[in-house]
mmCIF file with all atom_site columns, C-alpha atoms in Angstrom:
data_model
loop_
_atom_site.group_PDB
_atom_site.id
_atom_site.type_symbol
_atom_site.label_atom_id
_atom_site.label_alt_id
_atom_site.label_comp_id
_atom_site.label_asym_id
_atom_site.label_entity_id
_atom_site.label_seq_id
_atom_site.pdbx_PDB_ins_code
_atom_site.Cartn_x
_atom_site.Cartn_y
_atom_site.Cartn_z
_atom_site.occupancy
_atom_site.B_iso_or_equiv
_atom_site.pdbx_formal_charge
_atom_site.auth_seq_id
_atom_site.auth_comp_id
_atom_site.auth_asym_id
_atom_site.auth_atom_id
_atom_site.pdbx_PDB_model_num
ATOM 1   C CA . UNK A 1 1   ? 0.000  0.000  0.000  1.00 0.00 ? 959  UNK A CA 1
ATOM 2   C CA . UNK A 1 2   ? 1.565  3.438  -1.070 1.00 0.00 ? 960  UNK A CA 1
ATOM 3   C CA . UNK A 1 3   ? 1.901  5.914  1.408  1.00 0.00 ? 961  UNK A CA 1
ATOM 4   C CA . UNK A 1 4   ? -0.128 9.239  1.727  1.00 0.00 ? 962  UNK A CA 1
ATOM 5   C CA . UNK A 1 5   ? 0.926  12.083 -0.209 1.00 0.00 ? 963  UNK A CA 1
ATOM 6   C CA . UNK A 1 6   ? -2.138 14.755 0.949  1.00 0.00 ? 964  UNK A CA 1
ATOM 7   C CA . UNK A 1 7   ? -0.908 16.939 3.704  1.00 0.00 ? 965  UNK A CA 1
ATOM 8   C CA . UNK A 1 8   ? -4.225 17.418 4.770  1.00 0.00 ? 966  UNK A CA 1
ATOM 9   C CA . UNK A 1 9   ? -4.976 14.413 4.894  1.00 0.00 ? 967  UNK A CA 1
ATOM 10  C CA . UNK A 1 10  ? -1.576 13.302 6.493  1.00 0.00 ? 968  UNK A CA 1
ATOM 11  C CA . UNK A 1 11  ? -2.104 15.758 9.113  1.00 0.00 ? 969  UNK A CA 1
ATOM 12  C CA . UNK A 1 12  ? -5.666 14.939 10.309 1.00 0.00 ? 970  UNK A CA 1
ATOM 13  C CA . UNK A 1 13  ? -4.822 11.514 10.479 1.00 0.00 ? 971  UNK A CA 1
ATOM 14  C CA . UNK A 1 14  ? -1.210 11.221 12.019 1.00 0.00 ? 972  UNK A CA 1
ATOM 15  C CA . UNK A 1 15  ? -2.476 9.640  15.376 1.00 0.00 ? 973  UNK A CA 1
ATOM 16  C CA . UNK A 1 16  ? 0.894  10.757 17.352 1.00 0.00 ? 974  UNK A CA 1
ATOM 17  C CA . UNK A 1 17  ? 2.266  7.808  19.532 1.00 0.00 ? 975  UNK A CA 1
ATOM 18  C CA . UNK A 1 18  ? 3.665  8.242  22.472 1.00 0.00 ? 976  UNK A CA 1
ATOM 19  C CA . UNK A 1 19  ? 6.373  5.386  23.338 1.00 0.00 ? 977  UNK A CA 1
ATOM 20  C CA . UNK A 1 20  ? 6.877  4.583  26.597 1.00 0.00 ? 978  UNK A CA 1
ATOM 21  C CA . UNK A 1 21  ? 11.126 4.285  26.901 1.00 0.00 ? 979  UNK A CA 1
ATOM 22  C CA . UNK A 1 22  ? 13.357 7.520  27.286 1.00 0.00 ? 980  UNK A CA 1
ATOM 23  C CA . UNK A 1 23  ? 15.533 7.775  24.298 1.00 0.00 ? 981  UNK A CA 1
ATOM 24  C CA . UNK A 1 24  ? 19.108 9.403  24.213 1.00 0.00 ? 982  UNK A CA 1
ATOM 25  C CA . UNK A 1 25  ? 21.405 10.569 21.708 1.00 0.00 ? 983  UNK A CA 1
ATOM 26  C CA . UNK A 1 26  ? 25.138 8.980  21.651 1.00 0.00 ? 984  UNK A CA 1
ATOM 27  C CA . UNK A 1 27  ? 28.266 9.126  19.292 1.00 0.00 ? 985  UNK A CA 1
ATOM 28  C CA . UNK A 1 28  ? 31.118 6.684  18.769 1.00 0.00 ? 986  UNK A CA 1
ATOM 29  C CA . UNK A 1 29  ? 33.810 6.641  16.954 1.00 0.00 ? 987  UNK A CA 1
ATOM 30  C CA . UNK A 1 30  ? 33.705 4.762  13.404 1.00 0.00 ? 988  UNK A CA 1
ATOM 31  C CA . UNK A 1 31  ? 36.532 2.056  14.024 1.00 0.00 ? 989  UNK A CA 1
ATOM 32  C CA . UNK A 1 32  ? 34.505 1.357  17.532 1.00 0.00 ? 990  UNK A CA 1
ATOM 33  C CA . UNK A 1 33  ? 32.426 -1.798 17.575 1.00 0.00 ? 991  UNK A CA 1
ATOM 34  C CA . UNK A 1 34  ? 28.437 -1.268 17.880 1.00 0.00 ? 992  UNK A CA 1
ATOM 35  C CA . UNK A 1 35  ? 27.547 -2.267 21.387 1.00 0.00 ? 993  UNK A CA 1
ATOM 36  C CA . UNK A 1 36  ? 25.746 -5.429 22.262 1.00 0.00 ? 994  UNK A CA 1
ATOM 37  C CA . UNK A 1 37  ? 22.714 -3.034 23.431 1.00 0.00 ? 995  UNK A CA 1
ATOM 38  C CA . UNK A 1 38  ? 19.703 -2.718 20.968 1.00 0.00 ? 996  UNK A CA 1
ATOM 39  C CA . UNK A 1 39  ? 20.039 0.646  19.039 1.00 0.00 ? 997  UNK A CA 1
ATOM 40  C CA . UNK A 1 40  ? 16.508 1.979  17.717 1.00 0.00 ? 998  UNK A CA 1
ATOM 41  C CA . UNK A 1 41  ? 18.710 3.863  15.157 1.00 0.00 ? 999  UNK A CA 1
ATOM 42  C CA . UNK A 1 42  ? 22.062 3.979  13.968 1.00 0.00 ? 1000 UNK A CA 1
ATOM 43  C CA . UNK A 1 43  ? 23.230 6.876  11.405 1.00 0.00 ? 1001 UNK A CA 1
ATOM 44  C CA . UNK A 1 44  ? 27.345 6.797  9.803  1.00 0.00 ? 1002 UNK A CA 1
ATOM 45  C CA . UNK A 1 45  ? 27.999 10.767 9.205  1.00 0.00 ? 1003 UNK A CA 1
ATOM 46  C CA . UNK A 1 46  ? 31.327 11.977 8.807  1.00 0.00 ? 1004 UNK A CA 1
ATOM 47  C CA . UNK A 1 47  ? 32.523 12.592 12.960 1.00 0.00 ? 1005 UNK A CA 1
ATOM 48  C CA . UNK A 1 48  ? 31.345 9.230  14.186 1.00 0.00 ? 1006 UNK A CA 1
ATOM 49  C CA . UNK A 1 49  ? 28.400 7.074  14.203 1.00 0.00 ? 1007 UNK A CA 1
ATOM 50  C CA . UNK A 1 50  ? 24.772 8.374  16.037 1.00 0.00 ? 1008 UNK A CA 1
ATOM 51  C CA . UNK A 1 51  ? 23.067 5.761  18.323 1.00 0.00 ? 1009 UNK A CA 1
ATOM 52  C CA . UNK A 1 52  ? 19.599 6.376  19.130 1.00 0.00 ? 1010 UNK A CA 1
ATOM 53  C CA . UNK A 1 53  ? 18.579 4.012  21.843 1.00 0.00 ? 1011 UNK A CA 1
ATOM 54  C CA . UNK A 1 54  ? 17.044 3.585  25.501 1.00 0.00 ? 1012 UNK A CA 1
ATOM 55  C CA . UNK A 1 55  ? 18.800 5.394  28.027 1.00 0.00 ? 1013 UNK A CA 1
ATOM 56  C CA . UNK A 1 56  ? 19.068 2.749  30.033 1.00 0.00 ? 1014 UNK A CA 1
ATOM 57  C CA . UNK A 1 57  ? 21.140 0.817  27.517 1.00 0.00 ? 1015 UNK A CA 1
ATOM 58  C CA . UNK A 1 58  ? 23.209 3.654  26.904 1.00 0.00 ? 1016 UNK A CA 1
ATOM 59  C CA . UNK A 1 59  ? 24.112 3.466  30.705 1.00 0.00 ? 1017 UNK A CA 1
ATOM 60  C CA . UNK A 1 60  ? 24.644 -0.279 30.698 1.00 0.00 ? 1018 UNK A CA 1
ATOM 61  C CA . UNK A 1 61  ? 26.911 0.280  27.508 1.00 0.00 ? 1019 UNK A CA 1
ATOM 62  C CA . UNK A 1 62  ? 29.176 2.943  29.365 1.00 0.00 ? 1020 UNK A CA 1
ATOM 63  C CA . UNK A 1 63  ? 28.152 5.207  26.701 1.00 0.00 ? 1021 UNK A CA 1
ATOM 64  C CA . UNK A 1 64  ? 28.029 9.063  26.753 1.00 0.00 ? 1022 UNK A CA 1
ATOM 65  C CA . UNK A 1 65  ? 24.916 10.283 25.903 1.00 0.00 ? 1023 UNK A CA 1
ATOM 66  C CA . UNK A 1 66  ? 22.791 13.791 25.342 1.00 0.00 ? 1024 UNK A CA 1
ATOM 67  C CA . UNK A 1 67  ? 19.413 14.991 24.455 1.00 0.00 ? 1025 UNK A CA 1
ATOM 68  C CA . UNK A 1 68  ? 17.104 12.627 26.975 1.00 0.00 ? 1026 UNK A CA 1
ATOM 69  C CA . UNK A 1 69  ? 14.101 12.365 24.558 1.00 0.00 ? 1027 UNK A CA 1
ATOM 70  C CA . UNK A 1 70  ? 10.477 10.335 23.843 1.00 0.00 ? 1028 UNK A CA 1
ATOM 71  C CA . UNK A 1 71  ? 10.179 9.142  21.030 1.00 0.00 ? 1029 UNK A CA 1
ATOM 72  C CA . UNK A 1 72  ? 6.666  9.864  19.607 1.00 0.00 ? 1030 UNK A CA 1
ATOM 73  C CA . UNK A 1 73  ? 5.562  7.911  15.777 1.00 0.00 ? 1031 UNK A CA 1
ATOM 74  C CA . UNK A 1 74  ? 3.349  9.952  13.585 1.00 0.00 ? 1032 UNK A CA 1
ATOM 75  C CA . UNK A 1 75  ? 0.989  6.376  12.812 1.00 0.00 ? 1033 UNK A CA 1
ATOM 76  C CA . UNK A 1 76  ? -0.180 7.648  9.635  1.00 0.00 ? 1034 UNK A CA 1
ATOM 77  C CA . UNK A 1 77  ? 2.021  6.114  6.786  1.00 0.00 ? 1035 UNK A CA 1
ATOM 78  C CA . UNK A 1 78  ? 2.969  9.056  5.266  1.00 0.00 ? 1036 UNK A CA 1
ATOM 79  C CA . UNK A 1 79  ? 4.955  8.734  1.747  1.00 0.00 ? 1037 UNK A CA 1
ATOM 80  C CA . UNK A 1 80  ? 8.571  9.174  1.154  1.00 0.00 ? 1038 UNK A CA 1
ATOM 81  C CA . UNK A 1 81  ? 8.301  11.504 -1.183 1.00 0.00 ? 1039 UNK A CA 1
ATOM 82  C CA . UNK A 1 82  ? 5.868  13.555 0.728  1.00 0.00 ? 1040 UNK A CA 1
ATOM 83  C CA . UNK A 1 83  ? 6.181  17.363 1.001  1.00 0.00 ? 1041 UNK A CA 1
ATOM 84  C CA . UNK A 1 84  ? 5.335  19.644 3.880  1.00 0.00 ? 1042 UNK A CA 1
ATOM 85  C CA . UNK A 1 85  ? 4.473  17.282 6.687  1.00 0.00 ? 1043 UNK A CA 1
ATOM 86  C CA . UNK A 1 86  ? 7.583  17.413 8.631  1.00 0.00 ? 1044 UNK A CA 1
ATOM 87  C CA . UNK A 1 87  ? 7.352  21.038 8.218  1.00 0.00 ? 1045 UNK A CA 1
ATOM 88  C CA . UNK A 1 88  ? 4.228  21.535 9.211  1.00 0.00 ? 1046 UNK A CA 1
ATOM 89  C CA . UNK A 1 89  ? 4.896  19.098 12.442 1.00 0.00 ? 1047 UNK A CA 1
ATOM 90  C CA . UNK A 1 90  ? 8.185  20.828 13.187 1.00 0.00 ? 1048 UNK A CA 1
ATOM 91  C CA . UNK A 1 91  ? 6.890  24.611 12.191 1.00 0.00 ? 1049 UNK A CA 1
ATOM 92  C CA . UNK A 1 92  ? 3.962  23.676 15.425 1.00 0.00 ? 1050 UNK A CA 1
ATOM 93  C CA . UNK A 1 93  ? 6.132  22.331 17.494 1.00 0.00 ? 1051 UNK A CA 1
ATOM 94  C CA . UNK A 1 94  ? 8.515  25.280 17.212 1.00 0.00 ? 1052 UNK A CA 1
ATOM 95  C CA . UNK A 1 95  ? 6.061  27.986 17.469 1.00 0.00 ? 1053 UNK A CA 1
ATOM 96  C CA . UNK A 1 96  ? 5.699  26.145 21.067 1.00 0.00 ? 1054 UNK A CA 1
ATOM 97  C CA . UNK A 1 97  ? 9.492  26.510 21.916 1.00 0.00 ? 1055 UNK A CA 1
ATOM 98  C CA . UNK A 1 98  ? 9.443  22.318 21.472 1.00 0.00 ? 1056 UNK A CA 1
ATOM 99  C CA . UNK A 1 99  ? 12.898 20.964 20.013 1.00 0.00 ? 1057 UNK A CA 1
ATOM 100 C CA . UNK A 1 100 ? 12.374 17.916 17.809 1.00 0.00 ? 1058 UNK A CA 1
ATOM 101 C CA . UNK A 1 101 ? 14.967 15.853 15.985 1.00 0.00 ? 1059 UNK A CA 1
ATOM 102 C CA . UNK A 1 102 ? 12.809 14.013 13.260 1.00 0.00 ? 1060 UNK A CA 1
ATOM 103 C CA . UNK A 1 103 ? 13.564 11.234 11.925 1.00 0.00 ? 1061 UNK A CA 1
ATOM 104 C CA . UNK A 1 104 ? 11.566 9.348  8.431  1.00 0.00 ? 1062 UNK A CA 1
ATOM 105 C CA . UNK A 1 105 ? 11.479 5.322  7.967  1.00 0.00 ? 1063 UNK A CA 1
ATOM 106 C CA . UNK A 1 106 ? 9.576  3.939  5.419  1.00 0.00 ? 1064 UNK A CA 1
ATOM 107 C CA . UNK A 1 107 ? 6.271  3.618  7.033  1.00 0.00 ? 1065 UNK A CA 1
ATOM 108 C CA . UNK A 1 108 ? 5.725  6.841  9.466  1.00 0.00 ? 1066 UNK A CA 1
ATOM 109 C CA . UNK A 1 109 ? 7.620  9.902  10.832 1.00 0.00 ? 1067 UNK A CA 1
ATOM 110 C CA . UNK A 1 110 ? 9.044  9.701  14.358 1.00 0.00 ? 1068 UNK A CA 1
ATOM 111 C CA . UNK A 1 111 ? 10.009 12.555 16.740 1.00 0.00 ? 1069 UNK A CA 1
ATOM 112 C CA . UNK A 1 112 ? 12.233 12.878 19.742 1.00 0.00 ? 1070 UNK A CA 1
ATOM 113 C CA . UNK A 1 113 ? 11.097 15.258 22.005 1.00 0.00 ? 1071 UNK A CA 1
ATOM 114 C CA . UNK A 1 114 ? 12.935 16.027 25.122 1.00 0.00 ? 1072 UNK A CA 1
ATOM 115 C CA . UNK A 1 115 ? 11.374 14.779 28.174 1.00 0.00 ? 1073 UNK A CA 1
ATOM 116 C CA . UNK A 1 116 ? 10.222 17.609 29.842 1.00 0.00 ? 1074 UNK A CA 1
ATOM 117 C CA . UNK A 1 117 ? 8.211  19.006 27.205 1.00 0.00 ? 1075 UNK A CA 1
ATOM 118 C CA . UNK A 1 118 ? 6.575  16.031 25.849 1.00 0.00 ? 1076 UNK A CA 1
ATOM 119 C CA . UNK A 1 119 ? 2.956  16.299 27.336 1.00 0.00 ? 1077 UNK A CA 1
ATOM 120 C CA . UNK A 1 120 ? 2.842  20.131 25.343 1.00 0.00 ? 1078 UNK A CA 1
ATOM 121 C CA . UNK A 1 121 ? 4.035  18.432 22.318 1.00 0.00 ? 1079 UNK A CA 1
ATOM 122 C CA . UNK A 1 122 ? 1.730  15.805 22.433 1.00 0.00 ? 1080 UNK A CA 1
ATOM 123 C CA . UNK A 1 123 ? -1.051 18.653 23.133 1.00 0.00 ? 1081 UNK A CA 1
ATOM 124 C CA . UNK A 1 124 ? 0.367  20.602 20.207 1.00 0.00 ? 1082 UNK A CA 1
ATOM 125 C CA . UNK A 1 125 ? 0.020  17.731 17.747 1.00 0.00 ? 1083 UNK A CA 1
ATOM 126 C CA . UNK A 1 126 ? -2.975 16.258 18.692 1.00 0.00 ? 1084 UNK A CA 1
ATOM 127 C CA . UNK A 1 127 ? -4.257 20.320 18.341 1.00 0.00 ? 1085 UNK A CA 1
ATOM 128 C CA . UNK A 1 128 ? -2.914 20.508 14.480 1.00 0.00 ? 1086 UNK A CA 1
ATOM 129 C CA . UNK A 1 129 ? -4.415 17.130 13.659 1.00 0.00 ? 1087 UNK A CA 1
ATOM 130 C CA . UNK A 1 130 ? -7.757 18.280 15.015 1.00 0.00 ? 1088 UNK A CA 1
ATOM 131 C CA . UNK A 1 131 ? -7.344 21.822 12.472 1.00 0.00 ? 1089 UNK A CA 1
#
């Protein structure tokens, strides 16, 4: 099933998420072996390799970590090739003073939000699906 290309549509039916874990940000170097611990993401750039995974594998790992963040999925299965959604999302959630770092699989759209501010980003998004 292709995924939605209507931002109206996208937006009135993104159904935000909320997962349950606490999330962190951590680097390693690339010649360093990818801990044993479950990453939910893993991104090469050119300084080192991102891990995105649960704090408290980050802490088991020894690993260095910033940005404690929930991770919230935008259920609707919006298309790759889709244009303005993230904006849209990210445009709200900065008009609220709400950092995100976004991130877009194949099926939906996922947000890290830090901790502290993810009840008003949760109220913000369920408030621009509603519009």
């Amino acid at each position: 099933m292709p995924g939605e290309l209507d931002l109206g549509a996208l937006l009135s039916n993104m159904k935000p998420d909320l997962h349950g874990d606490i999330f962190v940000f951590c680097t390693i170097p690339h010649d360093e072996p990818l801990p044993t611990a479950t990453c939910l993401l893993t991104f090469r750039e050119h300084e080192g390799t991102t891990l995105v995974m649960r704090r408290e594998d980050a802490e088991r790992a020894g690993l260095r970590y910033d940005f404690a963040s929930r991770l919230i999925t935008l259920t609707v299965h919006s298309a790759l090739d889709a244009v303005g959604f993230l904006a849209a999302v990210t445009s709200a959630l900065a008009e609220a003073g709400i950092s995100v770092n976004a991130v877009s699989a194949f099926h939906h759209d996922h947000l890290f939000v830090p901790v502290d501010r993810v009840d008003e980003a949760m109220a913000v998004l369920q408030e621009l699906s509603a519009e």
